[in-house]
Amino acid sequence: MARYNPKSVEPKWRDRWAADDVFRTVEDADKPKYYVLEMFPYPSGRIHIGHVRNYAMGDVIARYKRARGFSVLHPMGWDAFGMPAENAAMQTGRHPAELTYENIDEMRGQLKRMGLSIDWSRELATCDPDYYRHQQKLFLDFWKAGLVERRESAVNWDPVDQTVLANEQVIDGKGWRSGAVVERRKLSQWFFRITDMAEDLLAALDDGRLDGWPDNVRLMQRNWIGKSKGLTMRFAFAEDAAAPNGAKEVEIYTTRPDTLFGASFIVLAPDHPITQSYAERDPALQAFITECDKIGTSEEALEKAEKLGYELPLKAVHPFKEDCTLPVVVANFVLMQYGAGAIFGCPAGDQRDLDFARKYDLDVIPVVLPPDADPATFAIEDEAYVGPGTLFNSEFLNGLSVEDGIAAAISKIEEMGAGEATTNYRLRDWGVSRQRYWGCPIPIIHCDTCGVVPVPDDQLPVELPEVAASEFQTPGNPLDRAEAWKRVICPKCGREARRETDTLDTFVDSSWYFARFAAGVEDAPTDPAKADYWLPVDQYIGGVEHAILHLLYARFFTRAMKKTGHLSVDEPFANLFTQGMVVHETYKDENGEWVLPEDVELKDGAHIHAATGSAITVGPIEKMSKSKRNVVAPEEIAETYGADAARWFMLSDSPPERDVEWTDAGVAGAWKLINRIWETVEGAAGGLKDGDPDPSTSPDDATLSLRRATHAAIDGVTSDIEGFRFNKAIARLYEFLNLLRKSDGADIAAQLEALSALTRLIAPFTPHLAEECWALLTEEGRGLVCDAPWPVADPALLKQDLITLPVQVNGKRRSEITAAIDLDPKEIETLALDEPDVKKFVDGKSIKKVIVVPGRIVNIVVA
RNA sequence: GCCCCGCUGGCGGAAUUGGUAGACGCGCCGGAUUCAAAAUCCGGUUCCUCACGGAGUGUCCGUUCGAGUCGGACGCGGGGCACCA
């Protein structure tokens, strides 16, 4: 008996699939459609184990749905623009395009070797002008529809390299290459008005349109959009004073107007117009603002930064207490983008305000009394009280609940004409300008006479100019220096003008690729008829790290494409599955450089560099990422054990939604299994070929129990695949195989039925092995297992007539009874009380009650 | 800092609605086979205890006849935080 040899078997079947073109998408009117999509990869050059996990899951679904008779669309492409290629160009002196296409070729080969059932005829790369020309068209259509606007926005600026930095490139407030302290700088940039859609993006999370999404992702998106109802109100300045910009009052936004009587200061954002007007004549304030600008642009950095304040020579009048004036300060924890860019501080009810008040010695007036607290003694120490309670120290609000207090305060302020109830969103508009080369050019022309002019449709695409590879070794955006490309004739007035040199955020590229796969046509982004057929994506699968940004942007884009006539759905992904990440330890060498796991060796309990023998520091377990180099190449596994073993192993053990830490141990188990299946099928097939496949007779026990096991396996594996429980499907297959290997007594028909079912059940997981087995089991010319129908479980064989019930005494399991499945509870009780092991614990005590849960358990409660 | 998630044997994990904790796999131990090894096959494997029995799902508290599962507090780890993709 020949040992199974994936090296020859796997390529053989892949060639056959390719020759027969079996995975080409067919729009078959007689079949229901199914669009399964995994998040497309960034072409880093090598697939990593996380990709295998992602694409193996998608392939199980795709192959399963094919077998269930669906017309399946399962495409693949490349999220090919982005910083890594530009960084690599900086290091290697090679052009990003050259590097990227080389990487794509490499990775395409690796993915193909995984045996995925992909329709490669639909492959796309976002860096291809054939893709991004349509994206430019979409940008212009969005512009015409009023969904795009231009405005000032801050970026991280490296003053030494004279370049814009991504947040990832800012480490502890310093530029990653220059080490210079990063500043915030304002640039005129392009925005998509995603906030216009906030209400519908939010509503769809709860109205049933996204029932196929995990709850936690919907919750994260809901919190991200952050709808809040509150009060926008104005505080007049004391003594009729005015700020240098002429303002005589300041507008603030609050979600807690009930705490107005606890207000002890007003806070303005550093970039608030009033702040700015003071800064013009106050160098100390200017210095303070510069200091705030060094924090960077990420919300995390802003929130974690030490709370700093600067008092303005200004007092605000409390609207309810005319003799009470509040200091007006500038502080780094208030954001101009949110609400009005100004708040009132209520230290008793907000931890940040409290920290700030303690630091600057401002009043702390408690206004919410926790239930059961004594108003005479209740005081705020180090912790603000944010819970429910009764308002006090608050004049007309005294005695009201927080909720009622909010309503009462809003009506009072509205009555006074000092403000109005408003709805606010935490969500900000989507800034899409990037000062980089390797992205989709923004199809805009700047004319001194006409201003901003869109590039006419017939001049699309605006292609990236040829740029010498050496250009990437100079900091800054090469497009800025591409003078010949920048110079252009204004389409409106015919005078000399300049091209926009910013490119689009790569999130734009990935916000509509699913539509391009499904309905791409040469002369338009989509063909609406095709889009209607395929969209929405029936099953989208990808990493949970994309739970907010990518998925929210894709949802926005779909709405925008609908508004501009490119699509007619408004939600792109009917069902979403967020897989956990593959994580791994991180390693650094003595110079603090990241080291690949494959270069690390464990020697005498210490980690060393395999090549140099130098010491390695082991860092935290983190998601595998190119930047930290903690990636494992699946190629080696596939090389040694075959693609099937790699796929099987990635899907066994860990539940798909959970993070999995990669370890080398265990792959061999998958290899063992593949051999056991092969051996079982090959061994049996030889002796079984003459059997008549009529599995309806032979009632002897071995046959019946094998048939039951077969149908239980079909039923279980089917529901596990439907429910994305691949690890459990695999456990069931192991159980089934173990039983099958011990069922020599069963008749030939039942064995053949079992082998045939096993082969079809493993086909989505280990497709090459399944084809090889199928060829042995079936007559010549009966086709491929990837075209075979999914087995169907016979309900009659799933029924059980006996059941084992555990018997507990006072909640502890003492015995068990076996009874007919529909036995009367009274009789079960009698049976249970008769058990010797039960009597031992019951005798001599009084039975207080007996709980019989049919089909589950018996519990006897004794005193 | 804020939002979300996770925590069960030596390890990955399993456990419909609250109802036998540890399925299945890895590892380990023992045996068979072998000149020997690898591979393969068979058996065992939560911990404590000779046993009877007891303890046990990150920690503490609670609800319940019964809690891995529900509620509260806490701890640790991970993801996201708008220019990494």
Short mmCIF file of N, CA and C (backbone and C1' of nucleotides) in Angstrom, two decimals, chain A residues 79 82-83 155 166-168 189 223-224 298-300 303-304 426 428 434-436 507 546 581 621 623 653-654 658-659 672 676 727-728 734 738 806 813-814 851 856-857 859, chain B residues 1-8 12-17 19-21 23-27 39-43 52-55 65-66 77-85:
data_model
loop_
_atom_site.label_atom_id
_atom_site.label_comp_id
_atom_site.label_asym_id
_atom_site.label_seq_id
_atom_site.Cartn_x
_atom_site.Cartn_y
_atom_site.Cartn_z
N ASP A 79 -4.90 44.27 -2.42
CA ASP A 79 -5.02 45.61 -1.85
C ASP A 79 -3.63 46.24 -1.96
N GLY A 82 -0.16 51.43 -0.88
CA GLY A 82 0.08 51.61 0.54
C GLY A 82 1.53 51.88 0.88
N MET A 83 1.71 52.23 2.12
CA MET A 83 3.02 52.67 2.59
C MET A 83 4.15 51.64 2.52
N VAL A 155 -2.10 67.12 10.29
CA VAL A 155 -1.31 65.92 10.04
C VAL A 155 -0.11 65.93 10.97
N ALA A 166 2.59 58.98 9.05
CA ALA A 166 1.42 58.23 9.50
C ALA A 166 1.53 58.05 11.01
N ASN A 167 0.38 57.81 11.66
CA ASN A 167 0.43 57.62 13.12
C ASN A 167 1.39 56.50 13.50
N GLU A 168 1.42 55.46 12.65
CA GLU A 168 2.30 54.33 12.94
C GLU A 168 3.77 54.74 12.92
N GLN A 189 -7.21 69.55 2.92
CA GLN A 189 -7.32 68.15 2.52
C GLN A 189 -8.74 67.78 2.08
N ASN A 223 -20.91 52.39 18.97
CA ASN A 223 -20.14 53.26 19.86
C ASN A 223 -19.24 54.23 19.08
N TRP A 224 -18.73 53.74 17.97
CA TRP A 224 -17.85 54.57 17.16
C TRP A 224 -18.62 55.75 16.57
N SER A 298 -3.32 61.20 17.11
CA SER A 298 -4.15 60.05 17.44
C SER A 298 -4.93 60.29 18.73
N GLU A 299 -6.12 59.74 18.74
CA GLU A 299 -7.00 59.94 19.89
C GLU A 299 -6.38 59.34 21.14
N GLU A 300 -5.72 58.21 20.94
CA GLU A 300 -5.07 57.55 22.07
C GLU A 300 -4.05 58.47 22.73
N GLU A 303 -5.76 61.32 24.58
CA GLU A 303 -6.44 60.91 25.81
C GLU A 303 -5.47 60.57 26.93
N LYS A 304 -4.32 60.03 26.54
CA LYS A 304 -3.38 59.59 27.56
C LYS A 304 -2.48 60.73 28.03
N ARG A 426 -20.02 61.25 17.45
CA ARG A 426 -18.59 61.15 17.67
C ARG A 426 -17.87 60.96 16.34
N ARG A 428 -16.39 61.27 12.82
CA ARG A 428 -15.88 62.43 12.09
C ARG A 428 -15.89 62.13 10.60
N ARG A 434 -3.78 61.79 1.17
CA ARG A 434 -2.51 61.27 1.67
C ARG A 434 -1.40 61.91 0.85
N GLN A 435 -0.37 62.37 1.55
CA GLN A 435 0.71 63.06 0.85
C GLN A 435 1.77 62.03 0.46
N ARG A 436 1.33 61.09 -0.41
CA ARG A 436 2.20 59.98 -0.79
C ARG A 436 2.03 59.65 -2.25
N PHE A 507 -7.78 52.95 2.26
CA PHE A 507 -9.09 52.44 2.68
C PHE A 507 -10.15 52.69 1.60
N HIS A 546 -10.57 44.71 11.60
CA HIS A 546 -11.22 45.61 10.65
C HIS A 546 -12.65 45.94 11.07
N MET A 581 -7.31 36.53 15.21
CA MET A 581 -6.01 36.70 14.58
C MET A 581 -5.06 35.57 14.95
N ILE A 621 3.12 38.67 23.00
CA ILE A 621 2.43 37.96 21.92
C ILE A 621 1.49 38.96 21.26
N LYS A 623 -0.53 40.38 17.34
CA LYS A 623 -1.00 39.97 16.03
C LYS A 623 0.18 39.96 15.08
N ASP A 653 -8.81 22.52 15.99
CA ASP A 653 -8.45 23.07 17.31
C ASP A 653 -9.13 24.38 17.67
N SER A 654 -8.68 25.49 17.09
CA SER A 654 -9.18 26.77 17.58
C SER A 654 -10.51 27.16 16.95
N ARG A 658 -11.73 33.05 17.42
CA ARG A 658 -10.81 33.33 18.50
C ARG A 658 -9.39 33.50 17.98
N ASP A 659 -8.61 34.31 18.69
CA ASP A 659 -7.20 34.43 18.35
C ASP A 659 -6.53 33.09 18.59
N LYS A 672 -1.03 13.11 10.01
CA LYS A 672 -1.40 11.77 10.44
C LYS A 672 -2.83 11.45 10.01
N ARG A 676 -4.39 8.56 7.58
CA ARG A 676 -5.38 7.60 8.09
C ARG A 676 -6.60 7.54 7.18
N ASN A 727 -13.76 23.92 13.78
CA ASN A 727 -13.03 23.07 14.72
C ASN A 727 -13.90 21.91 15.19
N LYS A 728 -15.19 22.17 15.36
CA LYS A 728 -16.08 21.09 15.80
C LYS A 728 -16.40 20.14 14.66
N TYR A 734 -13.14 13.33 13.00
CA TYR A 734 -12.24 12.40 13.68
C TYR A 734 -13.03 11.27 14.32
N ASN A 738 -12.76 7.34 13.38
CA ASN A 738 -12.39 6.34 14.38
C ASN A 738 -13.39 5.19 14.41
N PRO A 806 -28.04 11.59 33.81
CA PRO A 806 -27.30 11.64 35.07
C PRO A 806 -28.27 11.87 36.23
N ARG A 813 -23.35 14.73 41.05
CA ARG A 813 -23.66 13.56 40.24
C ARG A 813 -23.27 12.29 41.01
N ARG A 814 -24.25 11.39 41.20
CA ARG A 814 -23.98 10.17 41.95
C ARG A 814 -24.17 8.92 41.10
N ILE A 851 -36.22 16.85 41.05
CA ILE A 851 -36.37 17.62 39.81
C ILE A 851 -36.01 16.71 38.65
N ARG A 856 -32.61 15.45 30.13
CA ARG A 856 -31.45 16.17 30.61
C ARG A 856 -30.83 15.57 31.88
N ILE A 857 -31.62 15.62 32.95
CA ILE A 857 -31.01 15.34 34.26
C ILE A 857 -32.09 15.04 35.30
N ASN A 859 -32.36 15.54 39.52
CA ASN A 859 -31.69 16.03 40.73
C ASN A 859 -32.58 15.79 41.94
P G B 1 -5.92 53.66 32.03
"O5'" G B 1 -6.73 54.83 31.29
"C5'" G B 1 -7.24 55.94 32.02
"C4'" G B 1 -7.94 56.79 31.00
"C3'" G B 1 -9.06 56.09 30.25
"O3'" G B 1 -10.27 56.23 30.96
"C1'" G B 1 -7.61 57.10 28.69
P C B 2 -11.32 54.94 31.05
"O5'" C B 2 -12.04 54.96 29.62
"C5'" C B 2 -12.92 56.01 29.27
"C4'" C B 2 -13.24 55.93 27.81
"C3'" C B 2 -13.77 54.58 27.34
"O3'" C B 2 -15.15 54.43 27.63
"C1'" C B 2 -12.11 55.30 25.85
P C B 3 -15.76 52.96 27.97
"O5'" C B 3 -15.89 52.27 26.53
"C5'" C B 3 -16.85 52.73 25.58
"C4'" C B 3 -16.64 52.00 24.28
"C3'" C B 3 -16.61 50.49 24.38
"O3'" C B 3 -17.91 49.93 24.45
"C1'" C B 3 -14.80 51.19 23.08
P C B 4 -18.16 48.54 25.24
"O5'" C B 4 -17.49 47.45 24.28
"C5'" C B 4 -18.09 47.11 23.05
"C4'" C B 4 -17.20 46.16 22.30
"C3'" C B 4 -16.88 44.85 23.02
"O3'" C B 4 -17.94 43.93 22.95
"C1'" C B 4 -14.90 45.73 22.10
P C B 5 -18.12 42.84 24.11
"O5'" C B 5 -16.93 41.81 23.85
"C5'" C B 5 -16.91 41.02 22.67
"C4'" C B 5 -15.57 40.33 22.54
"C3'" C B 5 -15.20 39.36 23.65
"O3'" C B 5 -15.86 38.13 23.50
"C1'" C B 5 -13.33 40.70 23.14
P G B 6 -16.16 37.22 24.81
"O5'" G B 6 -14.72 36.59 25.13
"C5'" G B 6 -14.11 35.67 24.23
"C4'" G B 6 -12.68 35.45 24.64
"C3'" G B 6 -12.47 34.79 25.99
"O3'" G B 6 -12.57 33.39 25.86
"C1'" G B 6 -11.04 36.66 25.81
P C B 7 -13.06 32.52 27.14
"O5'" C B 7 -11.77 32.49 28.07
"C5'" C B 7 -10.54 31.95 27.62
"C4'" C B 7 -9.48 32.17 28.69
"C3'" C B 7 -9.74 31.42 29.99
"O3'" C B 7 -8.51 30.92 30.50
"C1'" C B 7 -9.56 33.74 30.42
P U B 8 -8.04 29.44 30.05
"O5'" U B 8 -9.18 28.51 30.64
"C5'" U B 8 -9.35 28.39 32.05
"C4'" U B 8 -10.13 27.15 32.36
"C3'" U B 8 -9.44 25.85 32.01
"O3'" U B 8 -8.59 25.45 33.08
"C1'" U B 8 -11.67 25.80 31.22
P G B 12 -3.54 26.50 25.94
"O5'" G B 12 -4.10 26.00 24.54
"C5'" G B 12 -3.49 26.45 23.34
"C4'" G B 12 -4.23 25.88 22.17
"C3'" G B 12 -5.73 26.08 22.19
"O3'" G B 12 -6.10 27.38 21.79
"C1'" G B 12 -5.24 23.85 21.56
P G B 13 -7.44 28.01 22.32
"O5'" G B 13 -8.52 27.07 21.64
"C5'" G B 13 -9.78 26.80 22.25
"C4'" G B 13 -10.22 25.44 21.79
"C3'" G B 13 -11.58 25.00 22.30
"O3'" G B 13 -12.56 25.33 21.34
"C1'" G B 13 -9.97 23.39 22.88
P A B 14 -14.04 25.58 21.77
"O5'" A B 14 -14.57 24.15 22.24
"C5'" A B 14 -14.86 23.17 21.25
"C4'" A B 14 -15.54 21.99 21.87
"C3'" A B 14 -16.83 22.28 22.62
"O3'" A B 14 -17.90 22.43 21.73
"C1'" A B 14 -15.51 20.74 23.83
P A B 15 -19.01 23.49 22.07
"O5'" A B 15 -19.65 22.92 23.41
"C5'" A B 15 -20.57 21.84 23.35
"C4'" A B 15 -20.96 21.42 24.74
"C3'" A B 15 -21.62 22.49 25.60
"O3'" A B 15 -23.00 22.61 25.33
"C1'" A B 15 -19.93 21.41 26.84
P U B 16 -23.57 24.02 24.94
"O5'" U B 16 -25.04 24.15 25.58
"C5'" U B 16 -26.13 23.53 24.97
"C4'" U B 16 -26.73 24.43 23.90
"C3'" U B 16 -28.05 25.09 24.28
"O3'" U B 16 -28.25 26.23 23.47
"C1'" U B 16 -28.45 23.46 22.65
P U B 17 -27.62 27.61 24.00
"O5'" U B 17 -28.51 27.95 25.29
"C5'" U B 17 -29.30 29.11 25.27
"C4'" U B 17 -30.61 28.86 25.96
"C3'" U B 17 -30.54 28.62 27.47
"O3'" U B 17 -30.35 29.83 28.17
"C1'" U B 17 -32.16 27.20 26.45
P G B 19 -27.00 24.18 30.48
"O5'" G B 19 -27.09 22.83 31.32
"C5'" G B 19 -26.20 22.62 32.41
"C4'" G B 19 -26.49 21.29 33.03
"C3'" G B 19 -26.84 20.20 32.03
"O3'" G B 19 -26.26 18.99 32.49
"C1'" G B 19 -28.60 20.44 33.59
P U B 20 -24.80 18.60 32.02
"O5'" U B 20 -24.65 17.20 32.76
"C5'" U B 20 -24.74 17.13 34.18
"C4'" U B 20 -23.72 16.12 34.66
"C3'" U B 20 -22.29 16.41 34.24
"O3'" U B 20 -21.42 16.00 35.29
"C1'" U B 20 -22.93 14.33 33.42
P A B 21 -20.90 17.12 36.29
"O5'" A B 21 -19.92 17.97 35.37
"C5'" A B 21 -18.77 17.36 34.86
"C4'" A B 21 -18.44 17.99 33.53
"C3'" A B 21 -17.19 17.43 32.89
"O3'" A B 21 -17.56 16.35 32.05
"C1'" A B 21 -17.05 19.79 32.98
P A B 23 -12.42 14.41 27.11
"O5'" A B 23 -13.17 13.93 25.78
"C5'" A B 23 -14.46 13.35 25.85
"C4'" A B 23 -15.27 13.70 24.63
"C3'" A B 23 -14.51 13.57 23.31
"O3'" A B 23 -14.52 12.24 22.84
"C1'" A B 23 -15.65 15.64 23.37
P C B 24 -13.19 11.50 22.41
"O5'" C B 24 -12.60 12.46 21.28
"C5'" C B 24 -13.18 12.48 19.98
"C4'" C B 24 -12.52 13.55 19.15
"C3'" C B 24 -10.99 13.56 19.18
"O3'" C B 24 -10.42 12.59 18.33
"C1'" C B 24 -11.76 15.74 19.52
P G B 25 -9.04 11.93 18.70
"O5'" G B 25 -8.02 13.13 18.48
"C5'" G B 25 -7.75 13.61 17.17
"C4'" G B 25 -6.94 14.87 17.24
"C3'" G B 25 -5.58 14.76 17.90
"O3'" G B 25 -4.62 14.18 17.04
"C1'" G B 25 -6.66 16.67 18.71
P C B 26 -3.37 13.41 17.65
"O5'" C B 26 -2.52 14.56 18.33
"C5'" C B 26 -1.84 15.53 17.54
"C4'" C B 26 -1.18 16.55 18.43
"C3'" C B 26 -0.13 16.02 19.39
"O3'" C B 26 1.10 15.77 18.75
"C1'" C B 26 -1.52 17.53 20.53
P G B 27 2.01 14.54 19.23
"O5'" G B 27 2.37 14.94 20.72
"C5'" G B 27 3.26 16.03 20.98
"C4'" G B 27 3.31 16.29 22.47
"C3'" G B 27 3.76 15.11 23.33
"O3'" G B 27 5.18 15.03 23.38
"C1'" G B 27 1.82 16.06 24.26
P A B 39 7.68 8.78 14.85
"O5'" A B 39 6.88 7.99 13.73
"C5'" A B 39 6.68 8.57 12.44
"C4'" A B 39 6.08 7.54 11.52
"C3'" A B 39 4.77 6.92 11.97
"O3'" A B 39 3.66 7.75 11.68
"C1'" A B 39 6.24 5.21 11.30
P U B 40 2.43 7.78 12.71
"O5'" U B 40 1.85 6.31 12.64
"C5'" U B 40 1.27 5.82 11.44
"C4'" U B 40 0.98 4.35 11.58
"C3'" U B 40 0.06 3.98 12.73
"O3'" U B 40 -1.30 4.18 12.40
"C1'" U B 40 1.92 2.53 12.74
P C B 41 -2.34 4.62 13.53
"O5'" C B 41 -2.57 3.26 14.32
"C5'" C B 41 -3.16 2.15 13.67
"C4'" C B 41 -3.08 0.93 14.56
"C3'" C B 41 -3.64 1.12 15.96
"O3'" C B 41 -5.04 0.97 15.97
"C1'" C B 41 -1.53 0.09 16.12
P C B 42 -5.91 1.77 17.03
"O5'" C B 42 -5.64 0.96 18.38
"C5'" C B 42 -6.14 -0.37 18.54
"C4'" C B 42 -5.71 -0.92 19.88
"C3'" C B 42 -6.04 -0.04 21.07
"O3'" C B 42 -7.39 -0.17 21.47
"C1'" C B 42 -3.81 -0.78 21.25
P G B 43 -8.11 1.10 22.14
"O5'" G B 43 -7.41 1.21 23.57
"C5'" G B 43 -7.70 0.24 24.57
"C4'" G B 43 -6.81 0.44 25.77
"C3'" G B 43 -6.91 1.78 26.48
"O3'" G B 43 -8.05 1.88 27.30
"C1'" G B 43 -4.64 1.20 26.25
P C B 52 -12.59 4.82 45.42
"O5'" C B 52 -13.42 5.07 46.74
"C5'" C B 52 -14.37 4.10 47.21
"C4'" C B 52 -14.93 4.55 48.54
"C3'" C B 52 -15.62 5.90 48.53
"O3'" C B 52 -16.97 5.81 48.14
"C1'" C B 52 -14.09 5.79 50.35
P G B 53 -17.57 6.77 47.01
"O5'" G B 53 -17.02 8.21 47.40
"C5'" G B 53 -17.64 9.00 48.40
"C4'" G B 53 -16.61 9.88 49.06
"C3'" G B 53 -16.48 11.29 48.49
"O3'" G B 53 -17.48 12.17 49.01
"C1'" G B 53 -14.33 10.35 48.77
P G B 54 -17.97 13.41 48.15
"O5'" G B 54 -16.70 14.36 48.19
"C5'" G B 54 -16.35 15.03 49.41
"C4'" G B 54 -15.02 15.71 49.27
"C3'" G B 54 -14.95 16.84 48.25
"O3'" G B 54 -15.48 18.04 48.77
"C1'" G B 54 -13.07 15.45 47.98
P A B 55 -16.16 19.08 47.77
"O5'" A B 55 -14.89 19.67 47.00
"C5'" A B 55 -13.96 20.49 47.69
"C4'" A B 55 -12.79 20.82 46.81
"C3'" A B 55 -13.14 21.55 45.52
"O3'" A B 55 -13.32 22.94 45.72
"C1'" A B 55 -11.65 19.79 45.05
P C B 65 -33.97 27.30 44.74
"O5'" C B 65 -33.15 25.94 44.58
"C5'" C B 65 -33.02 25.06 45.69
"C4'" C B 65 -32.36 23.78 45.24
"C3'" C B 65 -31.11 23.96 44.40
"O3'" C B 65 -29.98 24.16 45.21
"C1'" C B 65 -32.53 22.39 43.34
P G B 66 -28.93 25.23 44.80
"O5'" G B 66 -28.36 24.65 43.44
"C5'" G B 66 -27.55 23.46 43.47
"C4'" G B 66 -27.23 23.03 42.08
"C3'" G B 66 -26.57 24.09 41.20
"O3'" G B 66 -25.19 24.16 41.45
"C1'" G B 66 -28.31 23.02 40.00
P G B 77 -1.12 42.02 31.62
"O5'" G B 77 -1.71 41.26 30.36
"C5'" G B 77 -1.08 40.08 29.88
"C4'" G B 77 -1.91 39.44 28.81
"C3'" G B 77 -2.20 40.30 27.59
"O3'" G B 77 -1.10 40.39 26.71
"C1'" G B 77 -4.17 39.21 28.25
P G B 78 -0.94 41.69 25.80
"O5'" G B 78 -2.08 41.52 24.70
"C5'" G B 78 -1.97 40.51 23.72
"C4'" G B 78 -3.26 40.39 22.95
"C3'" G B 78 -3.67 41.60 22.12
"O3'" G B 78 -2.93 41.68 20.91
"C1'" G B 78 -5.55 40.77 23.27
P G B 79 -2.71 43.09 20.23
"O5'" G B 79 -4.15 43.43 19.65
"C5'" G B 79 -4.63 42.71 18.52
"C4'" G B 79 -6.02 43.19 18.18
"C3'" G B 79 -6.15 44.67 17.87
"O3'" G B 79 -5.74 44.96 16.55
"C1'" G B 79 -7.86 44.04 19.34
P G B 80 -5.08 46.36 16.23
"O5'" G B 80 -6.33 47.35 16.35
"C5'" G B 80 -7.37 47.29 15.40
"C4'" G B 80 -8.46 48.25 15.79
"C3'" G B 80 -8.03 49.69 15.98
"O3'" G B 80 -7.86 50.36 14.74
"C1'" G B 80 -9.42 49.06 17.76
P C B 81 -6.73 51.46 14.62
"O5'" C B 81 -7.28 52.64 15.51
"C5'" C B 81 -8.46 53.33 15.11
"C4'" C B 81 -8.87 54.30 16.19
"C3'" C B 81 -7.84 55.32 16.61
"O3'" C B 81 -7.79 56.39 15.68
"C1'" C B 81 -8.85 54.42 18.52
P A B 82 -6.43 57.17 15.50
"O5'" A B 82 -6.47 57.35 13.94
"C5'" A B 82 -6.72 56.24 13.10
"C4'" A B 82 -7.83 56.58 12.11
"C3'" A B 82 -7.70 57.96 11.50
"O3'" A B 82 -8.01 57.88 10.11
"C1'" A B 82 -9.84 57.71 12.43
P C B 83 -7.17 58.72 9.10
"O5'" C B 83 -5.69 58.15 9.20
"C5'" C B 83 -5.41 56.83 8.82
"C4'" C B 83 -3.92 56.67 8.64
"C3'" C B 83 -3.10 56.99 9.89
"O3'" C B 83 -1.90 56.22 9.85
"C1'" C B 83 -2.47 58.44 8.17
P C B 84 -1.99 54.68 10.35
"O5'" C B 84 -1.68 53.89 9.02
"C5'" C B 84 -0.38 53.79 8.48
"C4'" C B 84 -0.01 52.34 8.30
"C3'" C B 84 -0.93 51.55 7.40
"O3'" C B 84 -0.50 51.66 6.07
"C1'" C B 84 -0.47 50.34 9.39
P A B 85 -1.60 51.85 4.89
"O5'" A B 85 -2.21 50.40 4.71
"C5'" A B 85 -1.43 49.34 4.15
"C4'" A B 85 -2.10 48.03 4.52
"C3'" A B 85 -3.53 47.89 4.00
"O3'" A B 85 -3.54 47.30 2.71
"C1'" A B 85 -3.45 47.39 6.32
#
